[in-house]
mmCIF file with all atom_site columns, C-alpha atoms in Angstrom:
data_model
loop_
_atom_site.group_PDB
_atom_site.id
_atom_site.type_symbol
_atom_site.label_atom_id
_atom_site.label_alt_id
_atom_site.label_comp_id
_atom_site.label_asym_id
_atom_site.label_entity_id
_atom_site.label_seq_id
_atom_site.pdbx_PDB_ins_code
_atom_site.Cartn_x
_atom_site.Cartn_y
_atom_site.Cartn_z
_atom_site.occupancy
_atom_site.B_iso_or_equiv
_atom_site.pdbx_formal_charge
_atom_site.auth_seq_id
_atom_site.auth_comp_id
_atom_site.auth_asym_id
_atom_site.auth_atom_id
_atom_site.pdbx_PDB_model_num
ATOM 1   C CA . ILE A 1 1   ? -4.484  -3.527  -7.433  1.00 74.00 ? 115 ILE A CA 1
ATOM 2   C CA . SER A 1 2   ? -3.005  -1.013  -5.063  1.00 76.00 ? 116 SER A CA 1
ATOM 3   C CA . GLY A 1 3   ? 0.707   -0.390  -5.712  1.00 79.00 ? 117 GLY A CA 1
ATOM 4   C CA . SER A 1 4   ? 0.820   -2.484  -8.890  1.00 83.00 ? 118 SER A CA 1
ATOM 5   C CA . SER A 1 5   ? 2.514   0.214   -10.971 1.00 85.00 ? 119 SER A CA 1
ATOM 6   C CA . ALA A 1 6   ? 5.714   0.019   -8.883  1.00 87.00 ? 120 ALA A CA 1
ATOM 7   C CA . PRO A 1 7   ? 7.619   -2.291  -11.260 1.00 89.00 ? 121 PRO A CA 1
ATOM 8   C CA . LEU A 1 8   ? 7.169   0.364   -13.960 1.00 86.00 ? 122 LEU A CA 1
ATOM 9   C CA . TRP A 1 9   ? 8.781   3.191   -11.959 1.00 88.00 ? 123 TRP A CA 1
ATOM 10  C CA . LEU A 1 10  ? 10.321  1.976   -8.686  1.00 92.00 ? 124 LEU A CA 1
ATOM 11  C CA . THR A 1 11  ? 12.533  -0.540  -10.467 1.00 93.00 ? 125 THR A CA 1
ATOM 12  C CA . PHE A 1 12  ? 14.387  2.356   -12.096 1.00 93.00 ? 126 PHE A CA 1
ATOM 13  C CA . ILE A 1 13  ? 14.893  4.223   -8.829  1.00 94.00 ? 127 ILE A CA 1
ATOM 14  C CA . VAL A 1 14  ? 16.439  1.136   -7.207  1.00 94.00 ? 128 VAL A CA 1
ATOM 15  C CA . LEU A 1 15  ? 18.392  0.360   -10.391 1.00 95.00 ? 129 LEU A CA 1
ATOM 16  C CA . GLY A 1 16  ? 19.770  3.906   -10.389 1.00 93.00 ? 130 GLY A CA 1
ATOM 17  C CA . ARG A 1 17  ? 21.159  3.364   -6.878  1.00 95.00 ? 131 ARG A CA 1
ATOM 18  C CA . LEU A 1 18  ? 22.630  0.007   -7.870  1.00 94.00 ? 132 LEU A CA 1
ATOM 19  C CA . MET A 1 19  ? 24.350  1.525   -10.882 1.00 94.00 ? 133 MET A CA 1
ATOM 20  C CA . VAL A 1 20  ? 25.566  4.742   -9.253  1.00 93.00 ? 134 VAL A CA 1
ATOM 21  C CA . LYS A 1 21  ? 26.903  3.886   -5.825  1.00 88.00 ? 135 LYS A CA 1
ATOM 22  C CA . LYS A 1 22  ? 26.858  7.480   -4.614  1.00 93.00 ? 136 LYS A CA 1
ATOM 23  C CA . PRO A 1 23  ? 24.742  8.925   -1.808  1.00 92.00 ? 137 PRO A CA 1
ATOM 24  C CA . GLY A 1 24  ? 21.727  10.690  -3.258  1.00 95.00 ? 138 GLY A CA 1
ATOM 25  C CA . SER A 1 25  ? 21.701  8.921   -6.625  1.00 95.00 ? 139 SER A CA 1
ATOM 26  C CA . ALA A 1 26  ? 18.304  7.273   -6.083  1.00 96.00 ? 140 ALA A CA 1
ATOM 27  C CA . GLY A 1 27  ? 16.859  10.601  -4.898  1.00 96.00 ? 141 GLY A CA 1
ATOM 28  C CA . ILE A 1 28  ? 18.110  12.231  -8.093  1.00 96.00 ? 142 ILE A CA 1
ATOM 29  C CA . VAL A 1 29  ? 16.530  9.474   -10.196 1.00 95.00 ? 143 VAL A CA 1
ATOM 30  C CA . GLY A 1 30  ? 13.264  10.000  -8.310  1.00 93.00 ? 144 GLY A CA 1
ATOM 31  C CA . ALA A 1 31  ? 13.398  13.778  -8.791  1.00 94.00 ? 145 ALA A CA 1
ATOM 32  C CA . SER A 1 32  ? 14.057  13.352  -12.501 1.00 92.00 ? 146 SER A CA 1
ATOM 33  C CA . MET A 1 33  ? 11.138  10.918  -12.653 1.00 87.00 ? 147 MET A CA 1
ATOM 34  C CA . ALA A 1 34  ? 8.920   13.667  -11.236 1.00 88.00 ? 148 ALA A CA 1
ATOM 35  C CA . MET A 1 35  ? 10.095  16.002  -14.010 1.00 87.00 ? 149 MET A CA 1
ATOM 36  C CA . TRP A 1 36  ? 9.508   13.394  -16.713 1.00 83.00 ? 150 TRP A CA 1
ATOM 37  C CA . GLY A 1 37  ? 6.083   12.750  -15.215 1.00 73.00 ? 151 GLY A CA 1
ATOM 38  C CA . ILE A 1 38  ? 4.810   16.083  -16.491 1.00 70.00 ? 152 ILE A CA 1
ATOM 39  C CA . PRO A 1 39  ? 5.070   15.252  -20.222 1.00 67.00 ? 153 PRO A CA 1
ATOM 40  C CA . LEU A 1 40  ? 4.243   11.588  -19.587 1.00 68.00 ? 154 LEU A CA 1
ATOM 41  C CA . GLY A 1 41  ? 1.038   12.521  -17.779 1.00 67.00 ? 155 GLY A CA 1
ATOM 42  C CA . LEU A 1 42  ? 1.382   11.225  -14.210 1.00 68.00 ? 156 LEU A CA 1
ATOM 43  C CA . ASN A 1 43  ? -1.769  13.237  -13.458 1.00 72.00 ? 157 ASN A CA 1
ATOM 44  C CA . HIS A 1 44  ? -0.438  14.993  -10.363 1.00 76.00 ? 158 HIS A CA 1
ATOM 45  C CA . ALA A 1 45  ? 1.055   18.389  -9.699  1.00 81.00 ? 159 ALA A CA 1
ATOM 46  C CA . PHE A 1 46  ? 4.833   18.635  -9.992  1.00 84.00 ? 160 PHE A CA 1
ATOM 47  C CA . GLY A 1 47  ? 5.284   19.246  -6.251  1.00 86.00 ? 161 GLY A CA 1
ATOM 48  C CA . TYR A 1 48  ? 3.266   16.147  -5.424  1.00 85.00 ? 162 TYR A CA 1
ATOM 49  C CA . ASN A 1 49  ? 5.261   14.048  -7.895  1.00 87.00 ? 163 ASN A CA 1
ATOM 50  C CA . LEU A 1 50  ? 8.519   15.480  -6.566  1.00 89.00 ? 164 LEU A CA 1
ATOM 51  C CA . GLY A 1 51  ? 7.635   14.548  -2.986  1.00 88.00 ? 165 GLY A CA 1
ATOM 52  C CA . LEU A 1 52  ? 6.393   11.141  -4.020  1.00 88.00 ? 166 LEU A CA 1
ATOM 53  C CA . TYR A 1 53  ? 9.213   9.994   -6.305  1.00 91.00 ? 167 TYR A CA 1
ATOM 54  C CA . ALA A 1 54  ? 12.151  11.878  -4.765  1.00 93.00 ? 168 ALA A CA 1
ATOM 55  C CA . GLY A 1 55  ? 10.958  10.698  -1.346  1.00 93.00 ? 169 GLY A CA 1
ATOM 56  C CA . THR A 1 56  ? 11.035  7.083   -2.444  1.00 94.00 ? 170 THR A CA 1
ATOM 57  C CA . GLY A 1 57  ? 14.498  7.593   -3.899  1.00 95.00 ? 171 GLY A CA 1
ATOM 58  C CA . ILE A 1 58  ? 15.724  9.151   -0.671  1.00 95.00 ? 172 ILE A CA 1
ATOM 59  C CA . ALA A 1 59  ? 14.389  6.115   1.218   1.00 95.00 ? 173 ALA A CA 1
ATOM 60  C CA . VAL A 1 60  ? 16.525  3.860   -1.000  1.00 95.00 ? 174 VAL A CA 1
ATOM 61  C CA . ASP A 1 61  ? 19.539  6.126   -0.405  1.00 96.00 ? 175 ASP A CA 1
ATOM 62  C CA . ILE A 1 62  ? 19.046  6.066   3.356   1.00 95.00 ? 176 ILE A CA 1
ATOM 63  C CA . LEU A 1 63  ? 18.707  2.289   3.404   1.00 94.00 ? 177 LEU A CA 1
ATOM 64  C CA . ALA A 1 64  ? 21.784  1.910   1.186   1.00 94.00 ? 178 ALA A CA 1
ATOM 65  C CA . SER A 1 65  ? 23.808  4.098   3.555   1.00 94.00 ? 179 SER A CA 1
ATOM 66  C CA . LEU A 1 66  ? 23.296  1.708   6.466   1.00 94.00 ? 180 LEU A CA 1
ATOM 67  C CA . PRO A 1 67  ? 26.508  -0.248  7.074   1.00 93.00 ? 181 PRO A CA 1
ATOM 68  C CA . PHE A 1 68  ? 24.772  -3.627  7.395   1.00 93.00 ? 182 PHE A CA 1
ATOM 69  C CA . VAL A 1 69  ? 22.778  -3.276  4.138   1.00 92.00 ? 183 VAL A CA 1
ATOM 70  C CA . LYS A 1 70  ? 24.415  -4.357  0.901   1.00 93.00 ? 184 LYS A CA 1
ATOM 71  C CA . VAL A 1 71  ? 22.059  -2.818  -1.646  1.00 91.00 ? 185 VAL A CA 1
ATOM 72  C CA . ARG A 1 72  ? 23.744  -4.666  -4.521  1.00 92.00 ? 186 ARG A CA 1
ATOM 73  C CA . HIS A 1 73  ? 22.879  -7.980  -2.866  1.00 94.00 ? 187 HIS A CA 1
ATOM 74  C CA . VAL A 1 74  ? 19.489  -9.402  -3.818  1.00 95.00 ? 188 VAL A CA 1
ATOM 75  C CA . LEU A 1 75  ? 18.124  -9.030  -0.280  1.00 95.00 ? 189 LEU A CA 1
ATOM 76  C CA . GLY A 1 76  ? 19.395  -5.441  -0.055  1.00 94.00 ? 190 GLY A CA 1
ATOM 77  C CA . ALA A 1 77  ? 17.756  -4.540  -3.361  1.00 94.00 ? 191 ALA A CA 1
ATOM 78  C CA . ILE A 1 78  ? 14.485  -6.143  -2.264  1.00 95.00 ? 192 ILE A CA 1
ATOM 79  C CA . ALA A 1 79  ? 14.652  -4.297  1.072   1.00 95.00 ? 193 ALA A CA 1
ATOM 80  C CA . GLY A 1 80  ? 15.297  -1.041  -0.804  1.00 93.00 ? 194 GLY A CA 1
ATOM 81  C CA . GLY A 1 81  ? 12.254  -1.582  -3.004  1.00 94.00 ? 195 GLY A CA 1
ATOM 82  C CA . MET A 1 82  ? 10.076  -2.454  -0.031  1.00 95.00 ? 196 MET A CA 1
ATOM 83  C CA . ALA A 1 83  ? 11.217  0.527   2.062   1.00 94.00 ? 197 ALA A CA 1
ATOM 84  C CA . ALA A 1 84  ? 10.770  2.921   -0.831  1.00 94.00 ? 198 ALA A CA 1
ATOM 85  C CA . HIS A 1 85  ? 7.309   1.659   -1.671  1.00 93.00 ? 199 HIS A CA 1
ATOM 86  C CA . MET A 1 86  ? 6.212   1.952   1.943   1.00 94.00 ? 200 MET A CA 1
ATOM 87  C CA . VAL A 1 87  ? 7.367   5.585   1.888   1.00 93.00 ? 201 VAL A CA 1
ATOM 88  C CA . LYS A 1 88  ? 5.173   6.080   -1.173  1.00 91.00 ? 202 LYS A CA 1
ATOM 89  C CA . PHE A 1 89  ? 2.299   4.338   0.615   1.00 91.00 ? 203 PHE A CA 1
ATOM 90  C CA . GLY A 1 90  ? 2.742   6.608   3.635   1.00 90.00 ? 204 GLY A CA 1
ATOM 91  C CA . PHE A 1 91  ? 2.864   9.672   1.392   1.00 86.00 ? 205 PHE A CA 1
ATOM 92  C CA . ILE A 1 92  ? -0.384  8.698   -0.331  1.00 82.00 ? 206 ILE A CA 1
ATOM 93  C CA . LEU A 1 93  ? -2.043  7.697   2.947   1.00 83.00 ? 207 LEU A CA 1
ATOM 94  C CA . TYR A 1 94  ? -1.165  11.055  4.495   1.00 82.00 ? 208 TYR A CA 1
ATOM 95  C CA . ALA A 1 95  ? -2.429  12.918  1.413   1.00 77.00 ? 209 ALA A CA 1
ATOM 96  C CA . ALA A 1 96  ? -5.681  10.942  1.482   1.00 75.00 ? 210 ALA A CA 1
ATOM 97  C CA . LEU A 1 97  ? -6.259  11.483  5.179   1.00 75.00 ? 211 LEU A CA 1
ATOM 98  C CA . ALA A 1 98  ? -5.363  15.179  4.977   1.00 75.00 ? 212 ALA A CA 1
ATOM 99  C CA . THR A 1 99  ? -7.912  15.775  2.231   1.00 69.00 ? 213 THR A CA 1
ATOM 100 C CA . SER A 1 100 ? -11.472 14.710  1.664   1.00 62.00 ? 214 SER A CA 1
ATOM 101 C CA . ALA A 1 101 ? -10.505 12.681  -1.411  1.00 57.00 ? 215 ALA A CA 1
ATOM 102 C CA . ALA A 1 102 ? -11.289 8.981   -1.132  1.00 57.00 ? 216 ALA A CA 1
ATOM 103 C CA . LYS A 1 103 ? -8.612  6.689   -2.480  1.00 54.00 ? 217 LYS A CA 1
ATOM 104 C CA . ARG A 1 104 ? -8.997  3.108   -3.677  1.00 54.00 ? 218 ARG A CA 1
ATOM 105 C CA . PHE A 1 105 ? -6.753  1.738   -0.931  1.00 49.00 ? 219 PHE A CA 1
ATOM 106 C CA . ILE A 1 106 ? -8.949  3.192   1.812   1.00 56.00 ? 220 ILE A CA 1
ATOM 107 C CA . ILE A 1 107 ? -11.953 1.446   0.304   1.00 54.00 ? 221 ILE A CA 1
ATOM 108 C CA . SER A 1 108 ? -10.118 -1.885  -0.057  1.00 57.00 ? 222 SER A CA 1
ATOM 109 C CA . GLY A 1 109 ? -8.464  -1.643  3.352   1.00 78.00 ? 223 GLY A CA 1
ATOM 110 C CA . ILE A 1 110 ? -5.292  -0.016  4.560   1.00 82.00 ? 224 ILE A CA 1
ATOM 111 C CA . ALA A 1 111 ? -3.646  -3.260  5.749   1.00 83.00 ? 225 ALA A CA 1
ATOM 112 C CA . LYS A 1 112 ? -4.334  -5.036  2.478   1.00 86.00 ? 226 LYS A CA 1
ATOM 113 C CA . SER A 1 113 ? -2.968  -2.075  0.547   1.00 86.00 ? 227 SER A CA 1
ATOM 114 C CA . ALA A 1 114 ? 0.161   -1.914  2.732   1.00 89.00 ? 228 ALA A CA 1
ATOM 115 C CA . GLY A 1 115 ? 0.773   -5.600  2.051   1.00 91.00 ? 229 GLY A CA 1
ATOM 116 C CA . GLN A 1 116 ? 0.376   -5.064  -1.676  1.00 92.00 ? 230 GLN A CA 1
ATOM 117 C CA . HIS A 1 117 ? 2.826   -2.147  -1.529  1.00 93.00 ? 231 HIS A CA 1
ATOM 118 C CA . LEU A 1 118 ? 5.356   -4.363  0.270   1.00 93.00 ? 232 LEU A CA 1
ATOM 119 C CA . LEU A 1 119 ? 4.905   -7.124  -2.306  1.00 94.00 ? 233 LEU A CA 1
ATOM 120 C CA . PHE A 1 120 ? 5.226   -4.833  -5.326  1.00 93.00 ? 234 PHE A CA 1
ATOM 121 C CA . GLY A 1 121 ? 8.146   -3.024  -3.686  1.00 94.00 ? 235 GLY A CA 1
ATOM 122 C CA . ALA A 1 122 ? 9.929   -6.347  -3.217  1.00 94.00 ? 236 ALA A CA 1
ATOM 123 C CA . ALA A 1 123 ? 9.200   -7.279  -6.833  1.00 94.00 ? 237 ALA A CA 1
ATOM 124 C CA . SER A 1 124 ? 10.616  -3.942  -8.015  1.00 95.00 ? 238 SER A CA 1
ATOM 125 C CA . GLY A 1 125 ? 13.789  -4.413  -5.982  1.00 95.00 ? 239 GLY A CA 1
ATOM 126 C CA . LEU A 1 126 ? 14.208  -7.945  -7.307  1.00 96.00 ? 240 LEU A CA 1
ATOM 127 C CA . LEU A 1 127 ? 13.666  -6.778  -10.884 1.00 96.00 ? 241 LEU A CA 1
ATOM 128 C CA . ALA A 1 128 ? 16.197  -3.953  -10.444 1.00 96.00 ? 242 ALA A CA 1
ATOM 129 C CA . TRP A 1 129 ? 18.734  -6.415  -9.029  1.00 96.00 ? 243 TRP A CA 1
ATOM 130 C CA . ALA A 1 130 ? 18.199  -8.831  -11.943 1.00 96.00 ? 244 ALA A CA 1
ATOM 131 C CA . LEU A 1 131 ? 18.569  -6.029  -14.503 1.00 96.00 ? 245 LEU A CA 1
ATOM 132 C CA . TYR A 1 132 ? 21.733  -4.735  -12.828 1.00 96.00 ? 246 TYR A CA 1
ATOM 133 C CA . TRP A 1 133 ? 23.493  -8.079  -12.553 1.00 94.00 ? 247 TRP A CA 1
ATOM 134 C CA . GLY A 1 134 ? 22.320  -9.181  -16.018 1.00 94.00 ? 248 GLY A CA 1
ATOM 135 C CA . ALA A 1 135 ? 23.731  -5.995  -17.538 1.00 92.00 ? 249 ALA A CA 1
ATOM 136 C CA . ARG A 1 136 ? 27.024  -6.516  -15.667 1.00 90.00 ? 250 ARG A CA 1
ATOM 137 C CA . ARG A 1 137 ? 27.343  -10.044 -17.031 1.00 90.00 ? 251 ARG A CA 1
ATOM 138 C CA . VAL A 1 138 ? 26.691  -8.849  -20.577 1.00 91.00 ? 252 VAL A CA 1
ATOM 139 C CA . TYR A 1 139 ? 29.162  -5.969  -20.174 1.00 87.00 ? 253 TYR A CA 1
ATOM 140 C CA . ASN A 1 140 ? 31.863  -8.237  -18.740 1.00 86.00 ? 254 ASN A CA 1
ATOM 141 C CA . GLY A 1 141 ? 31.286  -10.729 -21.557 1.00 84.00 ? 255 GLY A CA 1
ATOM 142 C CA . ILE A 1 142 ? 31.666  -8.001  -24.188 1.00 85.00 ? 256 ILE A CA 1
ATOM 143 C CA . LYS A 1 143 ? 34.730  -6.632  -22.410 1.00 80.00 ? 257 LYS A CA 1
ATOM 144 C CA . LYS A 1 144 ? 36.431  -10.067 -22.344 1.00 82.00 ? 258 LYS A CA 1
ATOM 145 C CA . SER A 1 145 ? 35.735  -10.721 -26.026 1.00 79.00 ? 259 SER A CA 1
ATOM 146 C CA . SER A 1 146 ? 37.273  -7.427  -27.204 1.00 70.00 ? 260 SER A CA 1
#
């Protein structure tokens, strides 16, 4: 399924921005993900991974910088995941169209793949939001009991 790996990596980019409320934090998480991708075997060149993952992080940072978006709100986190995953989709689409390599999403249909990227992006944002707020509740509970 096109885009189905997003909860495994995009969740952490969005979560990084939720945890560190500084401009550029999601981009830094994405860039570090590209570096960790080398030993973990992401099967792409470092430059490709850097563009892919840092680009998605930068999309989250840009969205979070908009005054009407509250990225720590569930809808803001979902929007961040969706925007970031569409940047990844655009990056892959451009790479596929610029080369002769056929990708699975071209075979299954670009619109269907875009929809799947939106869905998995939303799921990643929702998961990041749940992890962030769950961790805050645990931390506040520990802090009150000590």
